[in-house]
Every structure is written in C-alpha cells, then in structure tokens.
C-alpha cells in the first residue's frame, strides 16, 4: 500500500468513527453502588440476561450499610496495626517498631494507603517517613504494598564515592516486592539517579524502572518531602508514595577502583 | 513505513477529567460514562450491549477505587478487556452501528468500511479505534491492550492492510 493510500485510509477511519460517535447517544444514569455486587461474578453473569442499570432502593440501602460497616472494620484494623518490624541484617537495621499509627499524617485511604511509620538504616543510607506504599496496577487488578513483612531485607551496596544503593526486598500479597534506589554523587551533591520496584504480578515478577533524578541535596545533608511517582512497563503501572521525613545517602561508602555501572536494571 | 502517518484523527476525543485521580467516584463516573459507552460501541461495532459493557468496566474500576494511579487509563484498559471478553463469548453477531452522514460521506462508502472494520480480529480493530477514535499514543494503546509498543505497530499495520484489501475487493 502506498503512503498516500495509508493516509487516505487513516482519514476515512477517523471520519467513520466520528460518524459512529455522533450517532451513539447513551443515557446518563447516576452511579449505582449495587453494581459492585456483580464484580466478582461478572464472567458467570455474562451468559444469559445482563443486568440492567436501574435504581434498586433496597439494594442501594443494603450496599451502603455493608460499605459503612466494612469501612468501620477497615479503619479499626488499620488504627490497630503495629509498626513495621524486621530482623536486622548485616549492614543494615530494620525499621523502628513505631507502634500503632495508621494515617496519623492526616491522609485518608482514598489518597494514601494507611501504613505505619518506617525507618530503614544501612551504614550508607538512612530513610524514614510515613505513608509508604507501592501500588501496582494491571489488568488483573491493583495491589497495595506497605512493606508489611517482618522479614524485610534492608541492604546497601556500599559502592564508592559516586555510587551506592538502598535495596529493600520483602514478600507481601503472596509475591516478592522490592524498592531499589540507586544513588549518585559528584562530590558536591548526592541524588537518586534511578529507582526500581517489582510489578507485583507473580512470583516471577518483573522490574519497573523509574528514571529521572530525584532528591538532589548537598553531600552531608538530608532530603525531606513528599515522594509521589509513577512508572509503567510491560502493561503494569507502579506508583510509589511516601512522606519522607529524612533521607540521606553517602553516610559512608566503600572504596573501589571499579567504575560504576552505566545502566542499572 | 510508519503506519501512524501523523495524519490527525477527524476529531479529538480528549476530554473528561485530567489524569489525576478525582476525589469522588460519582464525579468520575459522570464525566467518563458517555465516552466509555461510545468507546465500547465502536470497539465492538455494535450498540445493543455497549451500556452493559461500560457498566461492567466501571464496576471493576469501582472495586479498585482509590488505588488506581490513573483511573482514566485504568478504566480504558478495563473497558478494552471487557469488550474483548464479550467478543469472545458472543462471536461476530452484530447489529450495525448507526452512522450520521458526514461531509465526506460521498468520498467513500462508510458502510463498506464499517463492515470491514467489524470483520477485523478484535485486537486489530481495538488498535485502530484507540488510535483514530480515542486519539491515544502508541504507549497508551500498548498500556490499554497490555502489550508492547512494537506489537501495537504490527497490529495496526496488519489491520490497515487487511482493510485496504477488503475494501478493494
């Protein structure tokens, strides 16, 4: 097919879809919460009569009551959660057992999944804060990871004066999750040059890289602030959130004549 | 040949909410409903069950509300998947979509093209709809179809080649 033929066909497709768009006039209902009862059985319900959009007063009232009870239970459980604890590893220490906290920073589950304060220390890196979560979203659904694993691994590659890492690995939701932060320095400042999480999809999870420079701070100083970043790879979106109270890298470093990796994965 | 020639789609369907998560699902539903029904109808090339398919997709998004980073993209990917599942179950039985006469209708047989589009395999049709109707980028189409960008290019190329052959026949 010639290029002109392609262009003509593309234009005609746009015009066809525009004609179809103008001819379709959907109704505009209000959202009916009773539809959520059908979510888990959608495929089995698909054969046969399909559920119609409508107002079912009793169903709406019942679902509202269930939702209210459910949220009460969730908040009760979240406020009773203890802090994240780990077994210390060589070269690192686990997060502080900060006790029950829930969403003490004023965030709500709709914006920040509730998680206890965390603190991760290695001889090279110190990171602490609140509201930590990794949310992975794919066509299979969404998963929250809040590092709620007593056996979380906290480790740093000590690297050298210009490179080191913070590597967190744990199991949650039945799969492995990780948050790797790769740090760089030019002798004056330090920053994160890349981060990585797992996609949280299976036991053979794949990595999702987060490019871009972050946390740039003079050497010897700490960074604090809100981290709220998103990256996608192979059909999965990963979202890292944390209210960072204190992040500092290059507290110490190894010494090596080996050059830092040019790419990290 | 880059099958995405850069020719602008006839209309941009960009609208609705920005990609940052709205606070209330009801607002999201109201803003996205009509566009979702239309997208479902054009993806499946039939209108009889488009509202049901859109409702299914919203129900799935509602179940994950507050956790989806980009609710609009998540809704789109969910809708594409719901329509694909429907297509697999229901086969190719189709009541033709209505067409509003356009200014350029005399230049091509819209019904013939519509038949050819409806006869495409679902994923090939989905790529064309998401590009030339929803005006998505290759990366966004890949995300909606849960495939690589290279696969999107390949699907589009095969779809356009097949349309050209079917129309000329």
Tab-separated table of C-alpha atoms in Angstrom:
chain	number	residue	atom	x	y	z
A	1	UNK	CA	0.000	0.000	0.000
A	2	UNK	CA	1.346	3.430	-0.868
A	3	UNK	CA	1.828	6.114	1.761
A	4	UNK	CA	-0.965	8.180	0.226
A	5	UNK	CA	-3.283	5.188	0.409
A	6	UNK	CA	-2.446	4.810	4.094
A	7	UNK	CA	-3.137	8.475	4.747
A	8	UNK	CA	-6.486	8.311	2.949
A	9	UNK	CA	-7.483	5.182	4.834
A	10	UNK	CA	-6.491	6.723	8.155
A	11	UNK	CA	-8.601	9.790	7.373
A	12	UNK	CA	-11.589	7.689	6.368
A	13	UNK	CA	-11.292	5.681	9.566
A	14	UNK	CA	-11.388	8.870	11.585
A	15	UNK	CA	-14.447	10.038	9.673
A	16	UNK	CA	-16.168	6.677	10.088
A	17	UNK	CA	-15.578	6.666	13.829
A	18	UNK	CA	-16.736	10.274	14.029
A	19	UNK	CA	-19.974	9.335	12.252
A	20	UNK	CA	-20.482	6.429	14.636
A	21	UNK	CA	-19.679	8.677	17.618
A	22	UNK	CA	-22.315	11.224	16.638
A	23	UNK	CA	-24.935	8.544	16.122
A	24	UNK	CA	-24.491	6.976	19.559
A	25	UNK	CA	-26.479	8.755	22.269
A	26	UNK	CA	-26.043	6.982	25.595
A	27	UNK	CA	-28.293	7.592	28.571
A	28	UNK	CA	-26.735	9.354	31.552
A	29	UNK	CA	-27.519	7.359	34.693
A	30	UNK	CA	-26.230	8.020	38.193
A	31	UNK	CA	-23.734	5.555	39.627
A	32	UNK	CA	-25.486	2.615	41.288
A	33	UNK	CA	-23.360	1.088	44.054
A	34	UNK	CA	-25.307	-2.180	43.847
A	35	UNK	CA	-23.315	-2.847	40.677
A	36	UNK	CA	-20.352	-3.752	42.880
A	37	UNK	CA	-22.079	-6.975	43.935
A	38	UNK	CA	-21.689	-8.160	40.362
A	39	UNK	CA	-17.931	-7.571	40.123
A	40	UNK	CA	-16.788	-10.956	41.368
A	41	UNK	CA	-19.304	-12.855	39.259
A	42	UNK	CA	-19.141	-10.772	36.088
A	43	UNK	CA	-17.956	-13.574	33.842
A	44	UNK	CA	-20.570	-16.044	35.025
A	45	UNK	CA	-23.260	-13.416	34.702
A	46	UNK	CA	-22.227	-12.563	31.181
A	47	UNK	CA	-24.098	-15.545	29.686
A	48	UNK	CA	-27.808	-15.006	29.885
A	49	UNK	CA	-29.702	-11.925	30.877
A	50	UNK	CA	-27.465	-8.955	31.506
A	51	UNK	CA	-28.046	-6.788	34.493
A	52	UNK	CA	-29.763	-3.529	33.629
A	53	UNK	CA	-28.770	-0.199	35.017
A	54	UNK	CA	-31.504	0.958	37.342
A	55	UNK	CA	-32.326	2.156	40.810
A	56	UNK	CA	-32.907	-0.662	43.335
A	57	UNK	CA	-33.746	1.161	46.552
A	58	UNK	CA	-33.369	-1.821	48.850
A	59	UNK	CA	-30.143	-2.948	47.184
A	60	UNK	CA	-28.644	0.546	47.375
A	61	UNK	CA	-29.553	0.865	51.047
A	62	UNK	CA	-28.150	-2.598	51.809
A	63	UNK	CA	-24.914	-1.938	49.932
A	64	UNK	CA	-24.491	1.415	51.666
A	65	UNK	CA	-24.898	-0.304	55.023
A	66	UNK	CA	-22.370	-3.013	54.084
A	67	UNK	CA	-19.955	-0.338	52.858
A	68	UNK	CA	-20.285	1.613	56.101
A	69	UNK	CA	-19.714	-1.470	58.223
A	70	UNK	CA	-16.803	-2.538	56.058
A	71	UNK	CA	-15.084	0.862	56.266
A	72	UNK	CA	-15.538	0.867	60.047
A	73	UNK	CA	-13.827	-2.523	60.255
A	74	UNK	CA	-11.022	-1.401	57.938
A	75	UNK	CA	-10.325	1.751	59.943
A	76	UNK	CA	-10.427	-0.196	63.208
A	77	UNK	CA	-7.931	-2.715	61.864
A	78	UNK	CA	-5.647	-0.059	60.338
A	79	UNK	CA	-5.539	2.015	63.516
A	80	UNK	CA	-4.576	-1.114	65.441
A	81	UNK	CA	-1.650	-2.031	63.169
A	82	UNK	CA	1.782	-2.122	64.757
A	83	UNK	CA	4.826	-0.604	63.146
A	84	UNK	CA	6.899	-2.468	60.596
A	85	UNK	CA	9.499	-4.679	62.200
A	86	UNK	CA	12.308	-6.732	60.719
A	87	UNK	CA	15.178	-8.906	61.660
A	88	UNK	CA	18.291	-6.769	61.292
A	89	UNK	CA	20.658	-7.850	58.552
A	90	UNK	CA	24.378	-7.491	58.394
A	91	UNK	CA	24.965	-3.987	57.148
A	92	UNK	CA	21.511	-2.785	57.999
A	93	UNK	CA	18.936	-2.389	60.690
A	94	UNK	CA	15.242	-2.743	60.451
A	95	UNK	CA	12.627	-0.084	60.825
A	96	UNK	CA	11.689	1.138	64.265
A	97	UNK	CA	8.757	-0.500	65.966
A	98	UNK	CA	6.841	2.724	65.991
A	99	UNK	CA	3.656	1.222	67.304
A	100	UNK	CA	0.126	1.755	66.077
A	101	UNK	CA	-0.101	4.763	63.845
A	102	UNK	CA	-2.415	4.286	60.849
A	103	UNK	CA	-2.975	7.500	58.907
A	104	UNK	CA	-1.647	9.846	61.566
A	105	UNK	CA	-0.425	12.315	58.987
A	106	UNK	CA	-3.951	13.270	58.076
A	107	UNK	CA	-4.087	11.336	54.812
A	108	UNK	CA	-7.002	9.096	54.023
A	109	UNK	CA	-7.140	5.684	52.372
A	110	UNK	CA	-8.521	7.325	49.263
A	111	UNK	CA	-5.248	9.158	48.686
A	112	UNK	CA	-2.559	7.363	50.698
A	113	UNK	CA	-2.973	3.755	51.842
A	114	UNK	CA	-2.510	3.777	55.579
A	115	UNK	CA	0.832	2.372	56.673
A	116	UNK	CA	2.860	2.707	59.834
A	117	UNK	CA	5.978	4.888	60.033
A	118	UNK	CA	9.045	3.170	58.656
A	119	UNK	CA	12.739	3.552	59.171
A	120	UNK	CA	15.371	1.752	57.141
A	121	UNK	CA	19.057	2.101	58.004
A	122	UNK	CA	22.260	0.863	56.471
A	123	UNK	CA	25.757	2.192	57.114
A	124	UNK	CA	25.386	4.152	53.873
A	125	UNK	CA	21.761	5.269	53.768
A	126	UNK	CA	19.126	6.408	56.250
A	127	UNK	CA	15.469	6.584	55.198
A	128	UNK	CA	12.479	7.183	57.410
A	129	UNK	CA	8.993	8.509	56.942
A	130	UNK	CA	5.270	7.741	56.914
A	131	UNK	CA	2.591	6.742	54.477
A	132	UNK	CA	4.840	4.419	52.486
A	133	UNK	CA	3.135	2.420	49.745
A	134	UNK	CA	3.785	0.877	46.387
A	135	UNK	CA	0.643	0.344	44.332
A	136	UNK	CA	0.849	-1.776	41.208
A	137	UNK	CA	-1.999	-1.716	38.708
A	138	UNK	CA	-2.542	-4.049	35.815
A	139	UNK	CA	-5.499	-5.524	34.002
A	140	UNK	CA	-5.571	-8.190	36.708
A	141	UNK	CA	-6.247	-5.518	39.303
A	142	UNK	CA	-4.419	-3.344	41.808
A	143	UNK	CA	-2.230	-4.362	44.750
A	144	UNK	CA	-1.019	-2.325	47.703
A	145	UNK	CA	2.393	-2.955	49.214
A	146	UNK	CA	3.270	-1.271	52.502
A	147	UNK	CA	6.380	-3.329	53.392
A	148	UNK	CA	4.343	-5.182	55.982
A	149	UNK	CA	6.797	-8.097	56.251
A	150	UNK	CA	8.727	-8.829	59.446
A	151	UNK	CA	11.478	-10.382	57.327
A	152	UNK	CA	12.069	-7.425	55.048
A	153	UNK	CA	15.623	-7.322	53.758
A	154	UNK	CA	17.377	-3.944	54.068
A	155	UNK	CA	20.722	-3.735	52.327
A	156	UNK	CA	23.071	-1.282	50.624
A	157	UNK	CA	25.728	-1.864	48.049
A	158	UNK	CA	28.370	0.305	49.709
A	159	UNK	CA	29.689	1.241	46.277
A	160	UNK	CA	32.172	4.109	46.260
A	161	UNK	CA	32.224	7.877	46.423
A	162	UNK	CA	29.941	8.278	43.394
A	163	UNK	CA	27.593	5.291	43.601
A	164	UNK	CA	25.681	3.255	46.143
A	165	UNK	CA	22.261	1.809	46.697
A	166	UNK	CA	19.455	1.153	49.121
A	167	UNK	CA	17.794	-2.206	48.423
A	168	UNK	CA	14.582	-3.222	50.172
A	169	UNK	CA	13.125	-6.674	49.460
A	170	UNK	CA	10.095	-8.256	51.073
A	171	UNK	CA	7.107	-10.501	50.472
A	172	UNK	CA	3.550	-9.194	50.517
A	173	UNK	CA	0.294	-10.174	48.819
A	174	UNK	CA	1.875	-13.532	48.104
A	175	UNK	CA	4.577	-12.117	45.845
A	176	UNK	CA	8.006	-10.564	46.104
A	177	UNK	CA	8.255	-6.809	46.111
A	178	UNK	CA	11.257	-4.566	46.130
A	179	UNK	CA	12.224	-0.936	46.195
A	180	UNK	CA	15.748	-0.269	44.969
A	181	UNK	CA	17.145	3.248	44.999
A	182	UNK	CA	20.355	3.917	43.093
A	183	UNK	CA	22.273	6.926	44.397
A	184	UNK	CA	24.907	9.037	42.667
A	185	UNK	CA	27.183	11.839	43.764
A	186	UNK	CA	29.512	14.317	42.088
A	187	UNK	CA	31.401	15.113	45.261
A	188	UNK	CA	29.276	18.165	45.953
A	189	UNK	CA	25.699	16.850	45.882
A	190	UNK	CA	24.039	13.456	46.084
A	191	UNK	CA	20.832	12.322	44.400
A	192	UNK	CA	18.892	9.269	43.280
A	193	UNK	CA	19.573	8.503	39.624
A	194	UNK	CA	17.055	5.654	39.305
A	195	UNK	CA	14.614	3.578	41.300
A	196	UNK	CA	13.013	0.234	40.702
A	197	UNK	CA	10.079	-1.730	42.060
A	198	UNK	CA	8.716	-5.113	41.092
A	199	UNK	CA	5.433	-5.310	39.185
A	200	UNK	CA	3.860	-7.396	41.963
A	201	UNK	CA	2.142	-9.698	39.489
A	202	UNK	CA	3.524	-13.123	40.331
A	203	UNK	CA	6.321	-14.993	41.983
A	204	UNK	CA	8.330	-14.345	38.831
A	205	UNK	CA	7.845	-10.615	38.996
A	206	UNK	CA	9.467	-8.259	36.552
A	207	UNK	CA	11.063	-4.919	37.344
A	208	UNK	CA	9.582	-1.498	36.694
A	209	UNK	CA	12.213	1.239	36.376
A	210	UNK	CA	11.719	4.823	37.489
A	211	UNK	CA	14.111	7.111	35.664
A	212	UNK	CA	14.961	10.705	36.412
A	213	UNK	CA	16.990	12.476	39.028
A	214	UNK	CA	15.452	12.937	42.496
A	215	UNK	CA	16.274	14.193	45.983
A	216	UNK	CA	19.275	16.267	44.866
A	217	UNK	CA	20.841	17.583	48.083
A	218	UNK	CA	24.311	18.782	49.174
A	219	UNK	CA	26.525	15.997	50.490
A	220	UNK	CA	26.206	15.704	54.235
A	221	UNK	CA	22.606	16.941	54.233
A	222	UNK	CA	19.300	15.082	54.250
A	223	UNK	CA	16.298	15.423	51.958
A	224	UNK	CA	12.705	15.511	53.163
A	225	UNK	CA	9.419	15.903	51.363
A	226	UNK	CA	6.668	14.011	49.576
A	227	UNK	CA	7.541	11.307	47.076
A	228	UNK	CA	4.751	10.587	44.633
A	229	UNK	CA	5.953	8.982	41.413
A	230	UNK	CA	4.592	6.664	38.747
A	231	UNK	CA	6.156	4.479	36.083
A	232	UNK	CA	4.831	1.858	33.707
A	233	UNK	CA	6.396	-1.099	31.979
A	234	UNK	CA	5.053	-4.196	30.199
A	235	UNK	CA	1.455	-3.211	30.884
A	236	UNK	CA	1.842	-2.650	34.615
A	237	UNK	CA	1.845	0.718	36.361
A	238	UNK	CA	3.718	1.116	39.630
A	239	UNK	CA	3.186	4.028	41.974
A	240	UNK	CA	5.469	4.851	44.895
A	241	UNK	CA	4.275	7.175	47.637
A	242	UNK	CA	5.936	8.196	50.846
A	243	UNK	CA	6.123	11.205	53.139
A	244	UNK	CA	9.874	11.207	53.622
A	245	UNK	CA	10.937	12.726	56.917
A	246	UNK	CA	14.629	12.033	56.418
A	247	UNK	CA	16.573	10.568	53.503
A	248	UNK	CA	20.324	10.730	53.400
A	249	UNK	CA	22.810	8.771	51.310
A	250	UNK	CA	26.597	8.561	51.296
A	251	UNK	CA	26.763	8.470	55.078
A	252	UNK	CA	29.724	6.289	54.239
A	253	UNK	CA	30.850	4.475	51.148
A	254	UNK	CA	33.091	1.699	50.026
A	255	UNK	CA	36.245	2.266	48.081
A	256	UNK	CA	36.857	0.610	44.786
A	257	UNK	CA	38.590	1.362	41.545
A	258	UNK	CA	35.794	-0.339	39.613
A	259	UNK	CA	33.695	2.090	37.559
A	260	UNK	CA	30.007	2.450	38.412
A	261	UNK	CA	27.524	0.707	36.159
A	262	UNK	CA	26.403	2.824	33.235
A	263	UNK	CA	22.925	1.375	33.330
A	264	UNK	CA	21.062	-0.155	36.175
A	265	UNK	CA	18.162	-2.559	35.866
B	1	UNK	CA	6.549	2.568	6.796
B	2	UNK	CA	5.290	4.179	9.945
B	3	UNK	CA	1.625	3.260	9.883
B	4	UNK	CA	0.882	6.161	12.199
B	5	UNK	CA	1.446	8.669	9.455
B	6	UNK	CA	0.842	11.637	11.655
B	7	UNK	CA	-2.465	12.468	9.982
B	8	UNK	CA	-4.690	13.921	12.665
B	9	UNK	CA	-7.848	11.999	13.509
B	10	UNK	CA	-11.027	13.698	12.341
B	11	UNK	CA	-11.974	14.665	15.861
B	12	UNK	CA	-10.105	14.630	19.103
B	13	UNK	CA	-11.992	12.868	21.815
B	14	UNK	CA	-9.747	14.293	24.511
B	15	UNK	CA	-11.957	15.448	27.295
B	16	UNK	CA	-13.318	14.393	30.615
B	17	UNK	CA	-11.203	14.635	33.702
B	18	UNK	CA	-7.458	15.149	33.779
B	19	UNK	CA	-5.419	12.109	34.637
B	20	UNK	CA	-5.010	12.976	38.325
B	21	UNK	CA	-7.428	10.951	40.465
B	22	UNK	CA	-10.725	12.747	41.161
B	23	UNK	CA	-11.834	12.715	44.743
B	24	UNK	CA	-15.260	11.167	44.196
B	25	UNK	CA	-16.126	8.161	42.098
B	26	UNK	CA	-19.526	9.592	41.221
B	27	UNK	CA	-17.890	12.584	39.543
B	28	UNK	CA	-15.545	10.271	37.662
B	29	UNK	CA	-18.466	8.118	36.559
B	30	UNK	CA	-20.469	11.078	35.320
B	31	UNK	CA	-17.514	12.506	33.435
B	32	UNK	CA	-16.445	9.263	31.787
B	33	UNK	CA	-19.739	7.417	31.225
B	34	UNK	CA	-20.833	8.635	27.818
B	35	UNK	CA	-17.361	8.424	26.340
B	36	UNK	CA	-16.999	4.885	27.695
B	37	UNK	CA	-20.300	3.740	26.195
B	38	UNK	CA	-19.323	5.184	22.834
B	39	UNK	CA	-15.901	3.571	23.014
B	40	UNK	CA	-17.451	0.210	23.904
B	41	UNK	CA	-19.883	0.516	20.987
B	42	UNK	CA	-17.179	1.375	18.477
B	43	UNK	CA	-14.779	-1.263	19.818
B	44	UNK	CA	-17.402	-3.983	19.438
B	45	UNK	CA	-19.063	-2.325	16.426
B	46	UNK	CA	-22.461	-2.808	17.962
B	47	UNK	CA	-24.613	-0.704	20.250
B	48	UNK	CA	-27.007	-3.164	21.875
B	49	UNK	CA	-24.813	-4.064	24.853
B	50	UNK	CA	-22.437	-1.093	24.953
B	51	UNK	CA	-24.008	0.329	28.109
B	52	UNK	CA	-23.787	-3.033	29.866
B	53	UNK	CA	-20.142	-3.410	28.890
B	54	UNK	CA	-19.365	0.089	30.149
B	55	UNK	CA	-21.199	-0.637	33.406
B	56	UNK	CA	-19.122	-3.816	33.853
B	57	UNK	CA	-15.933	-1.827	33.388
B	58	UNK	CA	-16.984	0.857	35.881
B	59	UNK	CA	-17.892	-1.811	38.430
B	60	UNK	CA	-14.366	-3.244	38.165
B	61	UNK	CA	-12.802	0.205	38.485
B	62	UNK	CA	-15.038	0.972	41.463
B	63	UNK	CA	-13.732	-2.165	43.195
B	64	UNK	CA	-10.215	-0.729	42.954
B	65	UNK	CA	-11.142	2.892	43.526
B	66	UNK	CA	-8.524	4.883	45.360
B	67	UNK	CA	-5.741	2.520	44.359
B	68	UNK	CA	-5.568	3.126	40.627
B	69	UNK	CA	-2.881	5.665	39.879
B	70	UNK	CA	-4.509	6.843	36.687
B	71	UNK	CA	-8.215	5.993	36.904
B	72	UNK	CA	-8.906	7.115	33.351
B	73	UNK	CA	-6.212	4.874	31.865
B	74	UNK	CA	-7.264	2.023	34.158
B	75	UNK	CA	-10.884	2.417	33.046
B	76	UNK	CA	-9.815	2.417	29.409
B	77	UNK	CA	-7.715	-0.750	29.788
B	78	UNK	CA	-10.536	-2.414	31.723
B	79	UNK	CA	-13.085	-1.462	29.073
B	80	UNK	CA	-10.880	-2.808	26.268
B	81	UNK	CA	-10.576	-6.075	28.179
B	82	UNK	CA	-14.303	-6.298	28.950
B	83	UNK	CA	-15.124	-5.765	25.278
B	84	UNK	CA	-12.591	-8.386	24.229
B	85	UNK	CA	-14.145	-10.923	26.623
B	86	UNK	CA	-17.608	-10.093	25.321
B	87	UNK	CA	-16.474	-10.520	21.741
B	88	UNK	CA	-15.016	-13.926	22.523
B	89	UNK	CA	-18.247	-15.099	24.135
B	90	UNK	CA	-20.725	-13.588	21.702
B	91	UNK	CA	-18.930	-14.170	18.381
B	92	UNK	CA	-19.443	-11.864	15.459
B	93	UNK	CA	-23.222	-11.426	15.603
B	94	UNK	CA	-23.622	-7.724	15.153
B	95	UNK	CA	-26.316	-5.165	14.630
B	96	UNK	CA	-24.667	-2.469	12.598
B	97	UNK	CA	-23.801	0.756	14.303
B	98	UNK	CA	-25.811	3.704	13.055
B	99	UNK	CA	-23.912	6.329	11.098
B	100	UNK	CA	-24.516	10.047	10.965
B	101	UNK	CA	-23.886	11.355	7.465
B	102	UNK	CA	-20.674	13.330	7.335
B	103	UNK	CA	-19.459	15.929	4.903
B	104	UNK	CA	-17.018	13.455	3.367
B	105	UNK	CA	-19.512	10.590	3.073
B	106	UNK	CA	-19.563	10.876	-0.714
B	107	UNK	CA	-15.837	10.144	-0.932
B	108	UNK	CA	-16.052	6.635	0.427
B	109	UNK	CA	-18.642	4.040	1.281
B	110	UNK	CA	-18.811	4.364	5.041
B	111	UNK	CA	-20.951	1.240	5.402
B	112	UNK	CA	-18.452	-0.818	3.422
B	113	UNK	CA	-15.615	0.430	5.628
B	114	UNK	CA	-17.699	-0.198	8.757
B	115	UNK	CA	-18.296	-3.788	7.639
B	116	UNK	CA	-14.587	-4.256	7.016
B	117	UNK	CA	-13.720	-2.799	10.430
B	118	UNK	CA	-16.270	-5.053	12.120
B	119	UNK	CA	-14.750	-8.074	10.399
B	120	UNK	CA	-11.268	-7.388	11.804
B	121	UNK	CA	-9.936	-9.514	14.660
B	122	UNK	CA	-10.663	-7.733	17.926
B	123	UNK	CA	-7.147	-6.607	18.756
B	124	UNK	CA	-6.568	-5.209	15.272
B	125	UNK	CA	-9.837	-3.312	15.485
B	126	UNK	CA	-9.053	-2.131	19.005
B	127	UNK	CA	-5.743	-0.614	17.868
B	128	UNK	CA	-7.471	1.329	15.091
B	129	UNK	CA	-10.266	2.521	17.384
B	130	UNK	CA	-7.891	3.596	20.129
B	131	UNK	CA	-5.716	5.474	17.652
B	132	UNK	CA	-8.190	7.033	15.225
B	133	UNK	CA	-11.145	7.432	17.552
B	134	UNK	CA	-9.720	7.804	21.059
B	135	UNK	CA	-6.600	9.581	19.761
B	136	UNK	CA	-4.232	7.647	22.017
B	137	UNK	CA	-0.477	7.435	21.605
B	138	UNK	CA	1.275	4.156	20.871
B	139	UNK	CA	2.344	3.897	24.509
B	140	UNK	CA	-1.213	4.477	25.746
B	141	UNK	CA	-2.585	1.915	23.286
B	142	UNK	CA	0.051	-0.582	24.436
B	143	UNK	CA	-0.994	0.026	28.033
B	144	UNK	CA	-4.679	-0.442	27.216
B	145	UNK	CA	-4.006	-3.653	25.323
B	146	UNK	CA	-1.343	-4.869	27.752
B	147	UNK	CA	1.216	-5.360	25.028
B	148	UNK	CA	4.443	-3.808	23.754
B	149	UNK	CA	4.548	-0.725	21.536
B	150	UNK	CA	6.043	-2.831	18.764
B	151	UNK	CA	3.019	-5.110	18.898
B	152	UNK	CA	0.760	-2.058	18.534
B	153	UNK	CA	2.590	-1.055	15.342
B	154	UNK	CA	2.354	-4.589	13.977
B	155	UNK	CA	-1.372	-4.868	14.767
B	156	UNK	CA	-2.083	-1.500	13.141
B	157	UNK	CA	-0.105	-2.359	10.053
B	158	UNK	CA	-1.927	-5.676	9.584
B	159	UNK	CA	-5.291	-4.045	10.265
B	160	UNK	CA	-4.820	-1.302	7.702
B	161	UNK	CA	-3.513	-3.733	5.108
B	162	UNK	CA	-6.499	-6.006	5.628
B	163	UNK	CA	-8.966	-3.082	5.425
B	164	UNK	CA	-7.402	-1.901	2.192
B	165	UNK	CA	-7.684	-5.398	0.711
B	166	UNK	CA	-11.274	-5.904	1.898
B	167	UNK	CA	-12.465	-2.559	0.566
B	168	UNK	CA	-10.861	-3.047	-2.825
B	169	UNK	CA	-12.409	-6.486	-3.229
